[in-house]
């Protein structure tokens, strides 16, 4: 009876995941979709705790431990999720993803230990060998779950460290061969573990440790600008790892949820790559902004640039007809989205048309900038997507680039040696005047020089985005 | 070989689910506007937290004297809960901001 009810609960939960994901892909229903999926999840968890029966019909025990774990996890999870700044969102998602990966790996480890225990007791009995042999596929799933979960965990932690700038990009010669080597070791060890020496403890340990190392090596050389792609990829990895758990426990909701996320995550990864006009292979193999390629971009940049002071900038903007703001990560770091919105309102009162041009990968995750501007109450219809924006730049008097760099770098269009060659950019040069706000002349996140700063149309406005915008607001008010 | 075939026929339903879910996963988010990429990634991240169910089963099955299993299970439950709860709350926080304006 209990098992039947649980099966129905799992079915309903699976449906909420699908519906939730579907609703998440449309702005009007997104929030409700998230809540529906969350509701399905809570029901599935509660159902598992109280209604789960194993093959012999035994209920679960250790309720104290289960509820203790749920409580600790919930408290930390809610606090972390509520306290995190909107700008630190990618790091947070990466970290939560790593936790899921670790959870999947732990499940596989614990399942392995179970098998190991049974095998030890049955040593006297010849039949255990044949039992293990007939469960080769299960062993394979255990290894797969352990491997993918560990890679996802280690990789997510490195990605988190990179976004927090605690871990620097690190690449050396022959890195790809080392990665391939580690992968090969894992594959050979897995085959041995499943076919030749089933349940060998050393092999299992080797696979686990090698998977962690692989996760680290896998993310380490990938540049900061490509981190969103990596997080999305690791996200789909964790989905597959969760699905492995579905096979282990014949659990359909784990399978549905895991594979759904695995597939959707993979597509999302590809969509992100497409937005940057890079192939996934390119992202994973070529270390973005690496030493060799960045040098190519640096050669022809340089020269002299023009500075503009706050008063002049305010004057130009106050008397313009149409201004397009290009926000970048610098704006987000400075928490300047609110001041930016204030400036926008002030200019609108003066009859200036203000719009925002959002590059698909502005910020550190696709759509990240939209979230930040929404936080500052900027209406939807003021946000232009890249294609629209590139049309409108032609009729704009002033383009104000706030802490964006690589997404407006013209080298992407003509310099074949540049690491970002081929990435679609915002063609701000089409406007009559470009004002670029940056903290200094240092190259941006991807480590590439930007020749836009040295163009005759461009004026540099140095300073922290927030400070500069506040001064602009005061100046524009006094016009 | 026979083992593999046996396993496949035994898990036929599950393999159907995997195949269908792959197509469904791709279809369902196929038309997502780039505005929603971040919340979608975060929401999907919360959904794979369904791995928590495996953790609960591990924890709930552990014998009282099997400390290794208890420790592993307990850790897995905490980590899984973090993934689920943190994931959904963060996603909701992001989407709340979109909701404010019409």
mmCIF file with all atom_site columns, C-alpha atoms in Angstrom, chain A residues 10 17-18 21-22 24-27 30-31 34 37-38 41 44-45 48-49 52 54 60-62 65-66 68-70 72-74 76-78 81-82 84 86 89 93 96-97 99-100 102-104 106-107 109-110 113 133-134 137 228 231-232 235 238-239 242 247 249-256 259-261 263-264 267-268 272 365-368 370-371 374-375 377-378 380 385, chain B residues 3-4 6-7 11 13-15 17-64 66 68-102:
data_model
loop_
_atom_site.group_PDB
_atom_site.id
_atom_site.type_symbol
_atom_site.label_atom_id
_atom_site.label_alt_id
_atom_site.label_comp_id
_atom_site.label_asym_id
_atom_site.label_entity_id
_atom_site.label_seq_id
_atom_site.pdbx_PDB_ins_code
_atom_site.Cartn_x
_atom_site.Cartn_y
_atom_site.Cartn_z
_atom_site.occupancy
_atom_site.B_iso_or_equiv
_atom_site.pdbx_formal_charge
_atom_site.auth_seq_id
_atom_site.auth_comp_id
_atom_site.auth_asym_id
_atom_site.auth_atom_id
_atom_site.pdbx_PDB_model_num
ATOM 1   C CA . UNK A 1 10  ? 6.930  10.212  -7.352  1.00 0.00 ? 10  UNK A CA 1
ATOM 2   C CA . UNK A 1 17  ? 9.612  19.074  -12.336 1.00 0.00 ? 17  UNK A CA 1
ATOM 3   C CA . UNK A 1 18  ? 8.687  19.052  -16.001 1.00 0.00 ? 18  UNK A CA 1
ATOM 4   C CA . UNK A 1 21  ? 11.050 23.725  -15.884 1.00 0.00 ? 21  UNK A CA 1
ATOM 5   C CA . UNK A 1 22  ? 8.627  24.605  -18.652 1.00 0.00 ? 22  UNK A CA 1
ATOM 6   C CA . UNK A 1 24  ? 10.710 28.668  -15.755 1.00 0.00 ? 24  UNK A CA 1
ATOM 7   C CA . UNK A 1 25  ? 11.396 29.383  -19.390 1.00 0.00 ? 25  UNK A CA 1
ATOM 8   C CA . UNK A 1 26  ? 8.813  32.143  -19.663 1.00 0.00 ? 26  UNK A CA 1
ATOM 9   C CA . UNK A 1 27  ? 9.069  35.418  -17.704 1.00 0.00 ? 27  UNK A CA 1
ATOM 10  C CA . UNK A 1 30  ? 8.829  31.620  -14.009 1.00 0.00 ? 30  UNK A CA 1
ATOM 11  C CA . UNK A 1 31  ? 8.338  32.253  -10.315 1.00 0.00 ? 31  UNK A CA 1
ATOM 12  C CA . UNK A 1 34  ? 9.944  27.397  -9.424  1.00 0.00 ? 34  UNK A CA 1
ATOM 13  C CA . UNK A 1 37  ? 8.891  22.292  -8.677  1.00 0.00 ? 37  UNK A CA 1
ATOM 14  C CA . UNK A 1 38  ? 9.823  23.073  -5.067  1.00 0.00 ? 38  UNK A CA 1
ATOM 15  C CA . UNK A 1 41  ? 10.350 18.180  -4.308  1.00 0.00 ? 41  UNK A CA 1
ATOM 16  C CA . UNK A 1 44  ? 8.759  13.593  -2.802  1.00 0.00 ? 44  UNK A CA 1
ATOM 17  C CA . UNK A 1 45  ? 11.126 14.012  0.148   1.00 0.00 ? 45  UNK A CA 1
ATOM 18  C CA . UNK A 1 48  ? 10.330 8.969   0.799   1.00 0.00 ? 48  UNK A CA 1
ATOM 19  C CA . UNK A 1 49  ? 10.891 9.454   4.514   1.00 0.00 ? 49  UNK A CA 1
ATOM 20  C CA . UNK A 1 52  ? 9.654  4.109   1.507   1.00 0.00 ? 52  UNK A CA 1
ATOM 21  C CA . UNK A 1 54  ? 12.796 -1.816  0.718   1.00 0.00 ? 54  UNK A CA 1
ATOM 22  C CA . UNK A 1 60  ? 13.441 3.443   6.938   1.00 0.00 ? 60  UNK A CA 1
ATOM 23  C CA . UNK A 1 61  ? 14.884 4.115   10.365  1.00 0.00 ? 61  UNK A CA 1
ATOM 24  C CA . UNK A 1 62  ? 17.404 6.640   11.759  1.00 0.00 ? 62  UNK A CA 1
ATOM 25  C CA . UNK A 1 65  ? 19.714 11.558  11.712  1.00 0.00 ? 65  UNK A CA 1
ATOM 26  C CA . UNK A 1 66  ? 17.496 12.198  8.681   1.00 0.00 ? 66  UNK A CA 1
ATOM 27  C CA . UNK A 1 68  ? 18.829 16.445  11.783  1.00 0.00 ? 68  UNK A CA 1
ATOM 28  C CA . UNK A 1 69  ? 20.508 16.494  8.386   1.00 0.00 ? 69  UNK A CA 1
ATOM 29  C CA . UNK A 1 70  ? 17.477 18.065  6.714   1.00 0.00 ? 70  UNK A CA 1
ATOM 30  C CA . UNK A 1 72  ? 21.012 21.634  9.252   1.00 0.00 ? 72  UNK A CA 1
ATOM 31  C CA . UNK A 1 73  ? 20.979 21.675  5.449   1.00 0.00 ? 73  UNK A CA 1
ATOM 32  C CA . UNK A 1 74  ? 17.835 23.818  5.311   1.00 0.00 ? 74  UNK A CA 1
ATOM 33  C CA . UNK A 1 76  ? 22.442 26.811  6.116   1.00 0.00 ? 76  UNK A CA 1
ATOM 34  C CA . UNK A 1 77  ? 20.843 26.712  2.662   1.00 0.00 ? 77  UNK A CA 1
ATOM 35  C CA . UNK A 1 78  ? 18.239 29.398  3.414   1.00 0.00 ? 78  UNK A CA 1
ATOM 36  C CA . UNK A 1 81  ? 20.652 31.897  -0.323  1.00 0.00 ? 81  UNK A CA 1
ATOM 37  C CA . UNK A 1 82  ? 19.095 34.912  1.415   1.00 0.00 ? 82  UNK A CA 1
ATOM 38  C CA . UNK A 1 84  ? 24.172 36.242  -0.998  1.00 0.00 ? 84  UNK A CA 1
ATOM 39  C CA . UNK A 1 86  ? 22.938 39.394  -6.507  1.00 0.00 ? 86  UNK A CA 1
ATOM 40  C CA . UNK A 1 89  ? 24.864 34.633  -7.749  1.00 0.00 ? 89  UNK A CA 1
ATOM 41  C CA . UNK A 1 93  ? 24.799 28.407  -7.919  1.00 0.00 ? 93  UNK A CA 1
ATOM 42  C CA . UNK A 1 96  ? 25.054 24.492  -4.509  1.00 0.00 ? 96  UNK A CA 1
ATOM 43  C CA . UNK A 1 97  ? 25.737 22.450  -7.611  1.00 0.00 ? 97  UNK A CA 1
ATOM 44  C CA . UNK A 1 99  ? 26.977 20.068  -2.949  1.00 0.00 ? 99  UNK A CA 1
ATOM 45  C CA . UNK A 1 100 ? 24.615 18.061  -5.151  1.00 0.00 ? 100 UNK A CA 1
ATOM 46  C CA . UNK A 1 102 ? 29.170 15.541  -3.555  1.00 0.00 ? 102 UNK A CA 1
ATOM 47  C CA . UNK A 1 103 ? 25.857 14.088  -2.374  1.00 0.00 ? 103 UNK A CA 1
ATOM 48  C CA . UNK A 1 104 ? 25.689 11.838  -5.454  1.00 0.00 ? 104 UNK A CA 1
ATOM 49  C CA . UNK A 1 106 ? 28.653 9.914   -1.273  1.00 0.00 ? 106 UNK A CA 1
ATOM 50  C CA . UNK A 1 107 ? 25.629 7.810   -2.215  1.00 0.00 ? 107 UNK A CA 1
ATOM 51  C CA . UNK A 1 109 ? 30.516 5.360   -2.009  1.00 0.00 ? 109 UNK A CA 1
ATOM 52  C CA . UNK A 1 110 ? 28.041 4.184   0.577   1.00 0.00 ? 110 UNK A CA 1
ATOM 53  C CA . UNK A 1 113 ? 30.642 -0.123  0.965   1.00 0.00 ? 113 UNK A CA 1
ATOM 54  C CA . UNK A 1 133 ? 29.079 -10.981 -11.740 1.00 0.00 ? 133 UNK A CA 1
ATOM 55  C CA . UNK A 1 134 ? 25.363 -10.798 -12.358 1.00 0.00 ? 134 UNK A CA 1
ATOM 56  C CA . UNK A 1 137 ? 25.731 -3.217  -14.614 1.00 0.00 ? 137 UNK A CA 1
ATOM 57  C CA . UNK A 1 228 ? 29.263 30.351  -16.809 1.00 0.00 ? 228 UNK A CA 1
ATOM 58  C CA . UNK A 1 231 ? 29.013 25.898  -14.348 1.00 0.00 ? 231 UNK A CA 1
ATOM 59  C CA . UNK A 1 232 ? 26.163 25.071  -16.681 1.00 0.00 ? 232 UNK A CA 1
ATOM 60  C CA . UNK A 1 235 ? 25.122 21.449  -13.567 1.00 0.00 ? 235 UNK A CA 1
ATOM 61  C CA . UNK A 1 238 ? 25.248 16.567  -11.479 1.00 0.00 ? 238 UNK A CA 1
ATOM 62  C CA . UNK A 1 239 ? 21.909 15.836  -13.129 1.00 0.00 ? 239 UNK A CA 1
ATOM 63  C CA . UNK A 1 242 ? 21.563 12.040  -9.694  1.00 0.00 ? 242 UNK A CA 1
ATOM 64  C CA . UNK A 1 247 ? 19.146 3.307   -11.365 1.00 0.00 ? 247 UNK A CA 1
ATOM 65  C CA . UNK A 1 249 ? 17.430 2.476   -6.122  1.00 0.00 ? 249 UNK A CA 1
ATOM 66  C CA . UNK A 1 250 ? 15.043 1.861   -9.002  1.00 0.00 ? 250 UNK A CA 1
ATOM 67  C CA . UNK A 1 251 ? 13.781 5.315   -8.213  1.00 0.00 ? 251 UNK A CA 1
ATOM 68  C CA . UNK A 1 252 ? 11.893 6.928   -11.067 1.00 0.00 ? 252 UNK A CA 1
ATOM 69  C CA . UNK A 1 253 ? 11.723 10.454  -9.689  1.00 0.00 ? 253 UNK A CA 1
ATOM 70  C CA . UNK A 1 254 ? 15.504 10.627  -9.280  1.00 0.00 ? 254 UNK A CA 1
ATOM 71  C CA . UNK A 1 255 ? 15.841 9.348   -12.810 1.00 0.00 ? 255 UNK A CA 1
ATOM 72  C CA . UNK A 1 256 ? 13.336 11.811  -14.261 1.00 0.00 ? 256 UNK A CA 1
ATOM 73  C CA . UNK A 1 259 ? 18.043 13.219  -16.780 1.00 0.00 ? 259 UNK A CA 1
ATOM 74  C CA . UNK A 1 260 ? 15.731 16.199  -17.306 1.00 0.00 ? 260 UNK A CA 1
ATOM 75  C CA . UNK A 1 261 ? 18.351 18.516  -15.813 1.00 0.00 ? 261 UNK A CA 1
ATOM 76  C CA . UNK A 1 263 ? 19.497 17.260  -20.965 1.00 0.00 ? 263 UNK A CA 1
ATOM 77  C CA . UNK A 1 264 ? 18.265 20.790  -20.281 1.00 0.00 ? 264 UNK A CA 1
ATOM 78  C CA . UNK A 1 267 ? 21.245 22.495  -24.120 1.00 0.00 ? 267 UNK A CA 1
ATOM 79  C CA . UNK A 1 268 ? 21.675 25.581  -21.936 1.00 0.00 ? 268 UNK A CA 1
ATOM 80  C CA . UNK A 1 272 ? 25.563 29.951  -23.897 1.00 0.00 ? 272 UNK A CA 1
ATOM 81  C CA . UNK A 1 365 ? 26.262 34.432  -16.434 1.00 0.00 ? 365 UNK A CA 1
ATOM 82  C CA . UNK A 1 366 ? 23.903 34.826  -19.372 1.00 0.00 ? 366 UNK A CA 1
ATOM 83  C CA . UNK A 1 367 ? 20.958 36.847  -18.151 1.00 0.00 ? 367 UNK A CA 1
ATOM 84  C CA . UNK A 1 368 ? 22.889 37.927  -15.072 1.00 0.00 ? 368 UNK A CA 1
ATOM 85  C CA . UNK A 1 370 ? 18.969 41.408  -16.556 1.00 0.00 ? 370 UNK A CA 1
ATOM 86  C CA . UNK A 1 371 ? 18.599 40.120  -13.009 1.00 0.00 ? 371 UNK A CA 1
ATOM 87  C CA . UNK A 1 374 ? 15.539 44.151  -12.535 1.00 0.00 ? 374 UNK A CA 1
ATOM 88  C CA . UNK A 1 375 ? 16.724 44.476  -8.950  1.00 0.00 ? 375 UNK A CA 1
ATOM 89  C CA . UNK A 1 377 ? 13.608 48.562  -10.978 1.00 0.00 ? 377 UNK A CA 1
ATOM 90  C CA . UNK A 1 378 ? 14.625 49.108  -14.579 1.00 0.00 ? 378 UNK A CA 1
ATOM 91  C CA . UNK A 1 380 ? 11.780 45.363  -19.173 1.00 0.00 ? 380 UNK A CA 1
ATOM 92  C CA . UNK A 1 385 ? 18.867 42.532  -26.754 1.00 0.00 ? 385 UNK A CA 1
ATOM 93  C CA . UNK B 2 3   ? 24.271 -9.986  -18.378 1.00 0.00 ? 3   UNK B CA 1
ATOM 94  C CA . UNK B 2 4   ? 24.015 -6.728  -20.206 1.00 0.00 ? 4   UNK B CA 1
ATOM 95  C CA . UNK B 2 6   ? 19.401 -9.138  -19.060 1.00 0.00 ? 6   UNK B CA 1
ATOM 96  C CA . UNK B 2 7   ? 20.019 -5.829  -17.299 1.00 0.00 ? 7   UNK B CA 1
ATOM 97  C CA . UNK B 2 11  ? 15.429 -1.918  -16.719 1.00 0.00 ? 11  UNK B CA 1
ATOM 98  C CA . UNK B 2 13  ? 11.098 1.091   -18.389 1.00 0.00 ? 13  UNK B CA 1
ATOM 99  C CA . UNK B 2 14  ? 13.944 3.110   -16.969 1.00 0.00 ? 14  UNK B CA 1
ATOM 100 C CA . UNK B 2 15  ? 15.754 3.230   -20.264 1.00 0.00 ? 15  UNK B CA 1
ATOM 101 C CA . UNK B 2 17  ? 12.369 7.213   -19.268 1.00 0.00 ? 17  UNK B CA 1
ATOM 102 C CA . UNK B 2 18  ? 15.977 8.221   -19.936 1.00 0.00 ? 18  UNK B CA 1
ATOM 103 C CA . UNK B 2 19  ? 15.448 8.467   -23.675 1.00 0.00 ? 19  UNK B CA 1
ATOM 104 C CA . UNK B 2 20  ? 12.176 10.387  -23.410 1.00 0.00 ? 20  UNK B CA 1
ATOM 105 C CA . UNK B 2 21  ? 13.508 12.731  -20.720 1.00 0.00 ? 21  UNK B CA 1
ATOM 106 C CA . UNK B 2 22  ? 16.509 13.642  -22.869 1.00 0.00 ? 22  UNK B CA 1
ATOM 107 C CA . UNK B 2 23  ? 14.181 14.836  -25.630 1.00 0.00 ? 23  UNK B CA 1
ATOM 108 C CA . UNK B 2 24  ? 11.783 16.457  -23.197 1.00 0.00 ? 24  UNK B CA 1
ATOM 109 C CA . UNK B 2 25  ? 14.570 18.304  -21.381 1.00 0.00 ? 25  UNK B CA 1
ATOM 110 C CA . UNK B 2 26  ? 15.746 19.787  -24.642 1.00 0.00 ? 26  UNK B CA 1
ATOM 111 C CA . UNK B 2 27  ? 12.226 20.643  -25.868 1.00 0.00 ? 27  UNK B CA 1
ATOM 112 C CA . UNK B 2 28  ? 11.052 22.192  -22.627 1.00 0.00 ? 28  UNK B CA 1
ATOM 113 C CA . UNK B 2 29  ? 13.710 24.901  -22.443 1.00 0.00 ? 29  UNK B CA 1
ATOM 114 C CA . UNK B 2 30  ? 14.174 25.278  -26.188 1.00 0.00 ? 30  UNK B CA 1
ATOM 115 C CA . UNK B 2 31  ? 12.539 28.688  -26.388 1.00 0.00 ? 31  UNK B CA 1
ATOM 116 C CA . UNK B 2 32  ? 13.857 30.299  -23.221 1.00 0.00 ? 32  UNK B CA 1
ATOM 117 C CA . UNK B 2 33  ? 14.724 34.005  -23.621 1.00 0.00 ? 33  UNK B CA 1
ATOM 118 C CA . UNK B 2 34  ? 18.278 34.876  -22.587 1.00 0.00 ? 34  UNK B CA 1
ATOM 119 C CA . UNK B 2 35  ? 16.833 37.066  -19.805 1.00 0.00 ? 35  UNK B CA 1
ATOM 120 C CA . UNK B 2 36  ? 15.927 33.890  -17.964 1.00 0.00 ? 36  UNK B CA 1
ATOM 121 C CA . UNK B 2 37  ? 19.137 31.925  -18.474 1.00 0.00 ? 37  UNK B CA 1
ATOM 122 C CA . UNK B 2 38  ? 20.462 32.542  -14.986 1.00 0.00 ? 38  UNK B CA 1
ATOM 123 C CA . UNK B 2 39  ? 17.247 31.731  -13.089 1.00 0.00 ? 39  UNK B CA 1
ATOM 124 C CA . UNK B 2 40  ? 16.721 28.706  -15.319 1.00 0.00 ? 40  UNK B CA 1
ATOM 125 C CA . UNK B 2 41  ? 20.185 27.382  -14.590 1.00 0.00 ? 41  UNK B CA 1
ATOM 126 C CA . UNK B 2 42  ? 19.597 27.956  -10.908 1.00 0.00 ? 42  UNK B CA 1
ATOM 127 C CA . UNK B 2 43  ? 16.166 26.288  -11.028 1.00 0.00 ? 43  UNK B CA 1
ATOM 128 C CA . UNK B 2 44  ? 17.541 23.263  -12.888 1.00 0.00 ? 44  UNK B CA 1
ATOM 129 C CA . UNK B 2 45  ? 20.289 23.154  -10.281 1.00 0.00 ? 45  UNK B CA 1
ATOM 130 C CA . UNK B 2 46  ? 17.651 22.895  -7.561  1.00 0.00 ? 46  UNK B CA 1
ATOM 131 C CA . UNK B 2 47  ? 15.795 20.140  -9.416  1.00 0.00 ? 47  UNK B CA 1
ATOM 132 C CA . UNK B 2 48  ? 18.807 17.834  -9.630  1.00 0.00 ? 48  UNK B CA 1
ATOM 133 C CA . UNK B 2 49  ? 18.836 18.161  -5.856  1.00 0.00 ? 49  UNK B CA 1
ATOM 134 C CA . UNK B 2 50  ? 16.356 15.286  -6.122  1.00 0.00 ? 50  UNK B CA 1
ATOM 135 C CA . UNK B 2 51  ? 19.497 13.247  -5.413  1.00 0.00 ? 51  UNK B CA 1
ATOM 136 C CA . UNK B 2 52  ? 18.595 13.962  -1.759  1.00 0.00 ? 52  UNK B CA 1
ATOM 137 C CA . UNK B 2 53  ? 16.089 11.100  -2.008  1.00 0.00 ? 53  UNK B CA 1
ATOM 138 C CA . UNK B 2 54  ? 18.967 8.678   -2.551  1.00 0.00 ? 54  UNK B CA 1
ATOM 139 C CA . UNK B 2 55  ? 20.728 10.190  0.452   1.00 0.00 ? 55  UNK B CA 1
ATOM 140 C CA . UNK B 2 56  ? 17.632 9.720   2.629   1.00 0.00 ? 56  UNK B CA 1
ATOM 141 C CA . UNK B 2 57  ? 17.383 6.076   1.568   1.00 0.00 ? 57  UNK B CA 1
ATOM 142 C CA . UNK B 2 58  ? 21.077 5.497   2.370   1.00 0.00 ? 58  UNK B CA 1
ATOM 143 C CA . UNK B 2 59  ? 20.648 7.153   5.767   1.00 0.00 ? 59  UNK B CA 1
ATOM 144 C CA . UNK B 2 60  ? 17.416 5.382   6.548   1.00 0.00 ? 60  UNK B CA 1
ATOM 145 C CA . UNK B 2 61  ? 18.808 1.959   5.698   1.00 0.00 ? 61  UNK B CA 1
ATOM 146 C CA . UNK B 2 62  ? 22.039 2.292   7.669   1.00 0.00 ? 62  UNK B CA 1
ATOM 147 C CA . UNK B 2 63  ? 22.377 -0.177  10.555  1.00 0.00 ? 63  UNK B CA 1
ATOM 148 C CA . UNK B 2 64  ? 22.859 1.368   13.978  1.00 0.00 ? 64  UNK B CA 1
ATOM 149 C CA . UNK B 2 66  ? 27.519 0.801   10.872  1.00 0.00 ? 66  UNK B CA 1
ATOM 150 C CA . UNK B 2 68  ? 30.663 4.605   8.306   1.00 0.00 ? 68  UNK B CA 1
ATOM 151 C CA . UNK B 2 69  ? 27.261 4.366   6.608   1.00 0.00 ? 69  UNK B CA 1
ATOM 152 C CA . UNK B 2 70  ? 25.710 6.694   9.174   1.00 0.00 ? 70  UNK B CA 1
ATOM 153 C CA . UNK B 2 71  ? 28.398 9.339   8.719   1.00 0.00 ? 71  UNK B CA 1
ATOM 154 C CA . UNK B 2 72  ? 28.282 9.103   4.924   1.00 0.00 ? 72  UNK B CA 1
ATOM 155 C CA . UNK B 2 73  ? 24.492 9.144   4.861   1.00 0.00 ? 73  UNK B CA 1
ATOM 156 C CA . UNK B 2 74  ? 24.263 12.070  7.258   1.00 0.00 ? 74  UNK B CA 1
ATOM 157 C CA . UNK B 2 75  ? 26.756 14.111  5.227   1.00 0.00 ? 75  UNK B CA 1
ATOM 158 C CA . UNK B 2 76  ? 24.908 13.230  2.030   1.00 0.00 ? 76  UNK B CA 1
ATOM 159 C CA . UNK B 2 77  ? 21.570 14.342  3.519   1.00 0.00 ? 77  UNK B CA 1
ATOM 160 C CA . UNK B 2 78  ? 23.036 17.694  4.604   1.00 0.00 ? 78  UNK B CA 1
ATOM 161 C CA . UNK B 2 79  ? 24.692 18.329  1.243   1.00 0.00 ? 79  UNK B CA 1
ATOM 162 C CA . UNK B 2 80  ? 21.607 17.262  -0.691  1.00 0.00 ? 80  UNK B CA 1
ATOM 163 C CA . UNK B 2 81  ? 19.359 19.505  1.401   1.00 0.00 ? 81  UNK B CA 1
ATOM 164 C CA . UNK B 2 82  ? 21.719 22.421  0.804   1.00 0.00 ? 82  UNK B CA 1
ATOM 165 C CA . UNK B 2 83  ? 21.395 21.815  -2.923  1.00 0.00 ? 83  UNK B CA 1
ATOM 166 C CA . UNK B 2 84  ? 17.597 21.623  -2.853  1.00 0.00 ? 84  UNK B CA 1
ATOM 167 C CA . UNK B 2 85  ? 16.760 24.361  -0.354  1.00 0.00 ? 85  UNK B CA 1
ATOM 168 C CA . UNK B 2 86  ? 19.504 26.760  -1.389  1.00 0.00 ? 86  UNK B CA 1
ATOM 169 C CA . UNK B 2 87  ? 18.710 26.209  -5.051  1.00 0.00 ? 87  UNK B CA 1
ATOM 170 C CA . UNK B 2 88  ? 15.001 26.911  -4.813  1.00 0.00 ? 88  UNK B CA 1
ATOM 171 C CA . UNK B 2 89  ? 15.394 29.901  -2.478  1.00 0.00 ? 89  UNK B CA 1
ATOM 172 C CA . UNK B 2 90  ? 18.051 31.544  -4.649  1.00 0.00 ? 90  UNK B CA 1
ATOM 173 C CA . UNK B 2 91  ? 15.933 31.019  -7.757  1.00 0.00 ? 91  UNK B CA 1
ATOM 174 C CA . UNK B 2 92  ? 12.898 32.491  -6.040  1.00 0.00 ? 92  UNK B CA 1
ATOM 175 C CA . UNK B 2 93  ? 14.924 35.500  -4.939  1.00 0.00 ? 93  UNK B CA 1
ATOM 176 C CA . UNK B 2 94  ? 16.050 36.149  -8.478  1.00 0.00 ? 94  UNK B CA 1
ATOM 177 C CA . UNK B 2 95  ? 12.572 35.776  -9.924  1.00 0.00 ? 95  UNK B CA 1
ATOM 178 C CA . UNK B 2 96  ? 10.996 37.928  -7.250  1.00 0.00 ? 96  UNK B CA 1
ATOM 179 C CA . UNK B 2 97  ? 12.827 40.887  -8.738  1.00 0.00 ? 97  UNK B CA 1
ATOM 180 C CA . UNK B 2 98  ? 11.364 40.276  -12.153 1.00 0.00 ? 98  UNK B CA 1
ATOM 181 C CA . UNK B 2 99  ? 7.908  40.124  -10.673 1.00 0.00 ? 99  UNK B CA 1
ATOM 182 C CA . UNK B 2 100 ? 7.964  43.579  -9.094  1.00 0.00 ? 100 UNK B CA 1
ATOM 183 C CA . UNK B 2 101 ? 7.593  45.455  -12.333 1.00 0.00 ? 101 UNK B CA 1
ATOM 184 C CA . UNK B 2 102 ? 4.954  45.008  -14.911 1.00 0.00 ? 102 UNK B CA 1
#
